[in-house]
XYZ file of C-alpha atoms in Angstrom:
273
model
C 156.728 -170.300 165.462
C 156.000 -167.148 167.390
C 152.267 -166.499 168.045
C 151.017 -162.977 167.075
C 149.318 -161.016 169.728
C 145.525 -160.960 169.559
C 145.184 -157.205 169.235
C 147.386 -157.236 166.146
C 145.224 -159.879 164.541
C 142.141 -157.799 165.280
C 143.627 -154.687 163.655
C 144.637 -156.641 160.597
C 141.111 -157.986 160.222
C 139.612 -154.512 160.514
C 142.042 -153.135 157.933
C 141.198 -155.980 155.527
C 137.505 -155.316 156.057
C 137.928 -151.654 155.228
C 139.803 -152.503 152.023
C 137.241 -155.051 150.844
C 134.145 -153.076 151.949
C 133.061 -155.680 154.389
C 132.122 -154.745 157.871
C 134.637 -155.936 160.315
C 133.814 -157.666 163.476
C 135.786 -158.911 166.330
C 138.086 -161.871 165.512
C 137.263 -165.264 166.869
C 139.882 -165.871 169.526
C 139.574 -169.557 169.086
C 139.714 -169.900 165.292
C 141.213 -166.624 164.195
C 138.572 -166.114 161.340
C 136.224 -163.072 161.155
C 132.531 -163.985 160.473
C 130.732 -162.359 157.426
C 128.584 -159.325 158.176
C 124.788 -159.800 157.968
C 123.188 -157.507 155.302
C 120.715 -154.926 156.580
C 117.026 -155.527 155.766
C 115.318 -152.548 154.063
C 112.373 -151.063 155.894
C 109.017 -151.531 154.108
C 107.870 -148.486 152.121
C 104.546 -147.084 153.276
C 101.725 -147.333 150.665
C 100.618 -144.030 149.079
C 97.200 -142.810 150.238
C 94.361 -143.399 147.702
C 93.679 -140.465 145.348
C 90.595 -138.469 146.229
C 88.439 -137.901 143.104
C 87.834 -134.260 142.258
C 84.250 -133.082 142.354
C 82.956 -132.076 138.873
C 82.613 -128.376 138.320
C 79.102 -126.988 137.974
C 78.261 -126.155 134.322
C 78.389 -122.513 133.393
C 74.955 -120.907 132.949
C 73.672 -120.796 129.337
C 72.578 -117.448 127.946
C 68.787 -117.223 127.363
C 69.160 -116.520 123.632
C 71.449 -119.568 123.246
C 68.973 -121.780 125.094
C 66.125 -120.456 122.939
C 68.102 -121.236 119.783
C 68.865 -124.770 120.965
C 65.240 -125.459 121.871
C 63.775 -123.926 118.694
C 62.129 -126.471 116.405
C 63.613 -126.948 112.955
C 61.775 -125.770 109.813
C 59.559 -128.541 108.401
C 60.665 -129.890 105.040
C 57.412 -129.002 103.289
C 57.917 -125.274 103.904
C 61.022 -125.105 101.679
C 59.218 -125.433 98.296
C 56.577 -123.019 99.563
C 59.237 -120.409 100.321
C 60.821 -120.972 96.912
C 57.464 -120.451 95.206
C 56.602 -117.258 97.107
C 58.518 -114.817 94.822
C 56.764 -116.216 91.727
C 53.410 -115.971 93.452
C 54.144 -112.388 94.560
C 54.942 -111.300 90.992
C 51.747 -112.893 89.710
C 49.680 -111.393 92.523
C 50.986 -107.861 91.935
C 50.244 -108.186 88.218
C 46.769 -109.461 89.030
C 46.084 -106.454 91.241
C 47.240 -104.024 88.556
C 44.821 -105.401 85.975
C 42.476 -108.001 87.478
C 40.515 -109.893 84.841
C 36.777 -109.424 84.845
C 34.798 -112.526 85.691
C 31.578 -113.308 83.878
C 29.950 -114.472 87.084
C 31.015 -111.289 88.878
C 29.744 -108.976 86.141
C 26.481 -110.881 85.814
C 25.877 -110.852 89.552
C 26.736 -107.168 89.839
C 24.705 -106.308 86.745
C 21.740 -108.326 88.006
C 21.738 -106.459 91.308
C 21.851 -103.109 89.526
C 19.119 -104.133 87.085
C 16.894 -105.268 89.951
C 17.335 -101.979 91.795
C 17.471 -99.483 88.904
C 15.827 -100.970 85.797
C 13.245 -103.602 86.685
C 10.590 -101.080 87.721
C 10.320 -99.898 84.084
C 11.483 -102.889 82.035
C 10.091 -105.634 84.288
C 11.909 -108.100 86.466
C 12.325 -110.562 83.587
C 12.764 -107.876 80.927
C 9.205 -108.237 79.618
C 8.681 -104.471 79.539
C 6.305 -102.052 81.245
C 6.690 -98.317 81.142
C 10.009 -99.129 79.460
C 10.566 -101.214 76.358
C 10.736 -105.000 76.321
C 14.253 -106.388 76.537
C 13.805 -110.153 76.706
C 13.225 -112.634 73.897
C 16.212 -111.082 72.139
C 14.593 -107.644 71.719
C 17.597 -105.860 73.221
C 19.880 -107.465 70.620
C 17.581 -106.413 67.770
C 18.237 -102.799 68.748
C 21.841 -103.308 69.865
C 23.228 -106.321 67.938
C 26.576 -107.893 68.723
C 29.485 -107.434 66.368
C 31.112 -110.325 68.204
C 28.298 -112.520 66.894
C 29.035 -111.414 63.325
C 26.508 -108.582 63.033
C 27.412 -105.558 60.896
C 26.382 -102.996 63.493
C 28.435 -102.857 66.703
C 25.526 -102.420 69.084
C 27.388 -102.646 72.381
C 28.699 -99.073 72.045
C 25.202 -97.797 71.232
C 23.666 -99.576 74.244
C 26.300 -98.228 76.636
C 25.710 -94.679 75.329
C 21.908 -95.101 75.527
C 21.966 -96.358 79.133
C 24.432 -93.620 80.125
C 22.604 -90.693 78.454
C 18.958 -91.761 78.326
C 16.388 -89.915 76.272
C 17.331 -86.418 77.408
C 21.065 -86.873 76.875
C 20.945 -88.463 73.416
C 21.741 -85.917 70.705
C 21.014 -88.124 67.668
C 17.638 -88.590 65.963
C 17.783 -92.365 66.408
C 19.633 -94.818 68.609
C 20.736 -98.375 68.084
C 20.958 -100.216 64.770
C 19.715 -97.950 61.949
C 18.894 -101.075 59.934
C 16.830 -102.635 62.729
C 13.945 -104.769 61.554
C 10.830 -102.653 61.996
C 12.815 -99.429 61.899
C 15.365 -97.669 64.047
C 14.380 -96.563 67.536
C 13.843 -92.865 68.198
C 14.398 -91.224 71.594
C 11.106 -90.583 73.434
C 9.056 -92.895 71.211
C 8.247 -95.142 74.195
C 8.345 -93.210 77.420
C 11.385 -91.455 78.801
C 14.549 -93.466 79.344
C 16.519 -92.240 82.351
C 20.260 -91.642 81.977
C 22.453 -93.497 84.464
C 25.864 -92.110 83.537
C 25.897 -89.798 86.543
C 24.556 -92.344 89.021
C 26.570 -95.433 88.140
C 30.285 -95.938 87.842
C 31.709 -97.071 84.528
C 32.068 -100.616 85.840
C 28.502 -100.696 87.173
C 27.076 -99.363 83.918
C 29.074 -101.876 81.861
C 27.920 -104.643 84.219
C 24.206 -103.900 83.800
C 24.589 -103.652 80.008
C 26.374 -107.012 79.983
C 23.648 -108.511 82.192
C 20.878 -107.338 79.854
C 22.659 -108.709 76.796
C 23.276 -112.101 78.398
C 20.103 -112.595 80.422
C 17.503 -110.875 78.231
C 19.275 -110.856 74.881
C 20.361 -114.486 74.977
C 23.890 -114.066 73.594
C 25.502 -117.392 72.724
C 28.479 -118.537 74.768
C 31.144 -117.575 72.227
C 29.787 -114.046 71.751
C 29.264 -113.652 75.511
C 32.883 -114.548 76.225
C 34.143 -112.244 73.461
C 32.075 -109.322 74.780
C 33.297 -110.009 78.307
C 36.931 -109.620 77.244
C 36.033 -106.555 75.175
C 34.268 -104.853 78.088
C 37.149 -105.686 80.394
C 39.568 -104.043 77.969
C 37.191 -101.083 77.558
C 37.264 -100.407 81.297
C 41.058 -100.524 81.254
C 41.249 -98.085 78.315
C 38.810 -95.697 79.998
C 40.834 -95.788 83.200
C 44.073 -95.046 81.341
C 42.515 -92.139 79.441
C 40.675 -90.820 82.494
C 37.329 -91.074 80.700
C 34.042 -91.670 82.483
C 30.524 -92.246 81.221
C 28.944 -89.253 82.929
C 30.535 -86.718 80.591
C 27.880 -86.816 77.868
C 29.685 -89.302 75.617
C 27.606 -90.157 72.575
C 27.526 -93.477 70.744
C 30.301 -92.480 68.336
C 32.528 -91.477 71.275
C 31.943 -94.793 73.006
C 32.496 -96.546 69.685
C 35.922 -94.926 69.455
C 36.823 -96.322 72.872
C 35.422 -99.717 71.888
C 37.609 -99.738 68.766
C 40.702 -98.953 70.861
C 39.794 -101.697 73.333
C 39.154 -104.229 70.576
C 42.466 -103.444 68.844
C 44.326 -103.622 72.154
C 42.770 -106.984 72.939
C 43.677 -108.363 69.515
C 47.266 -107.183 69.919
C 47.457 -108.895 73.296
C 46.135 -112.148 71.825
C 48.665 -112.040 68.996
C 51.501 -111.387 71.427
C 50.375 -114.270 73.630
C 49.821 -116.589 70.664
């Protein structure tokens, strides 16, 4: 058998290596076999650098009005019913201002102050009389009885007219109850009564009359309360009609106003009842 030349064997091995994808190497001259190629070792991949944390952004400035709203305290719970009640209270308060009710204590205090300054020098501090007639021990109610106490003569109108006009301003021959025990009073029969219609307001004059009837006359509680409401209504009627007590009103004129006030008060009670 003829031996192939070595260079031919080497070429054949390289061609076979190209066909099979194997790297060819030089043929072993002694054995004739080509050794297997050693696979390449991959280079180690470099580790990625650690991530650098981003610095947090500074918060945007808050507007002053927003900060004030956030810091404002909340409304306390107890204020809610108060706010709900305010409209009702406002309606009541406005109505009260339009026609405030007279208070017995207020009229008595006001009337007592006026009596002390204007009347006590003639009628005495306790109403015992002096240069003016006696008022206490019920004497004032003998002359000016109370219709609210069931008397036939409505003396409150006569007393208001007498205090307003006095002796000089009274145009009638008598004043007070014509059926008074011991006879009706006549102007000028006991000194000269001053008229206070020009010096006192209607409320002040009504207050001093009410004081005399309660303190010196001794009106019982029921009659005192009834007269209080009547006088309150009288002042309202006089204000509506623009009437004052310094215009020379006589007892019959005051009585007309009293009748209007009494009827108005009764209508109001019926409507409320």
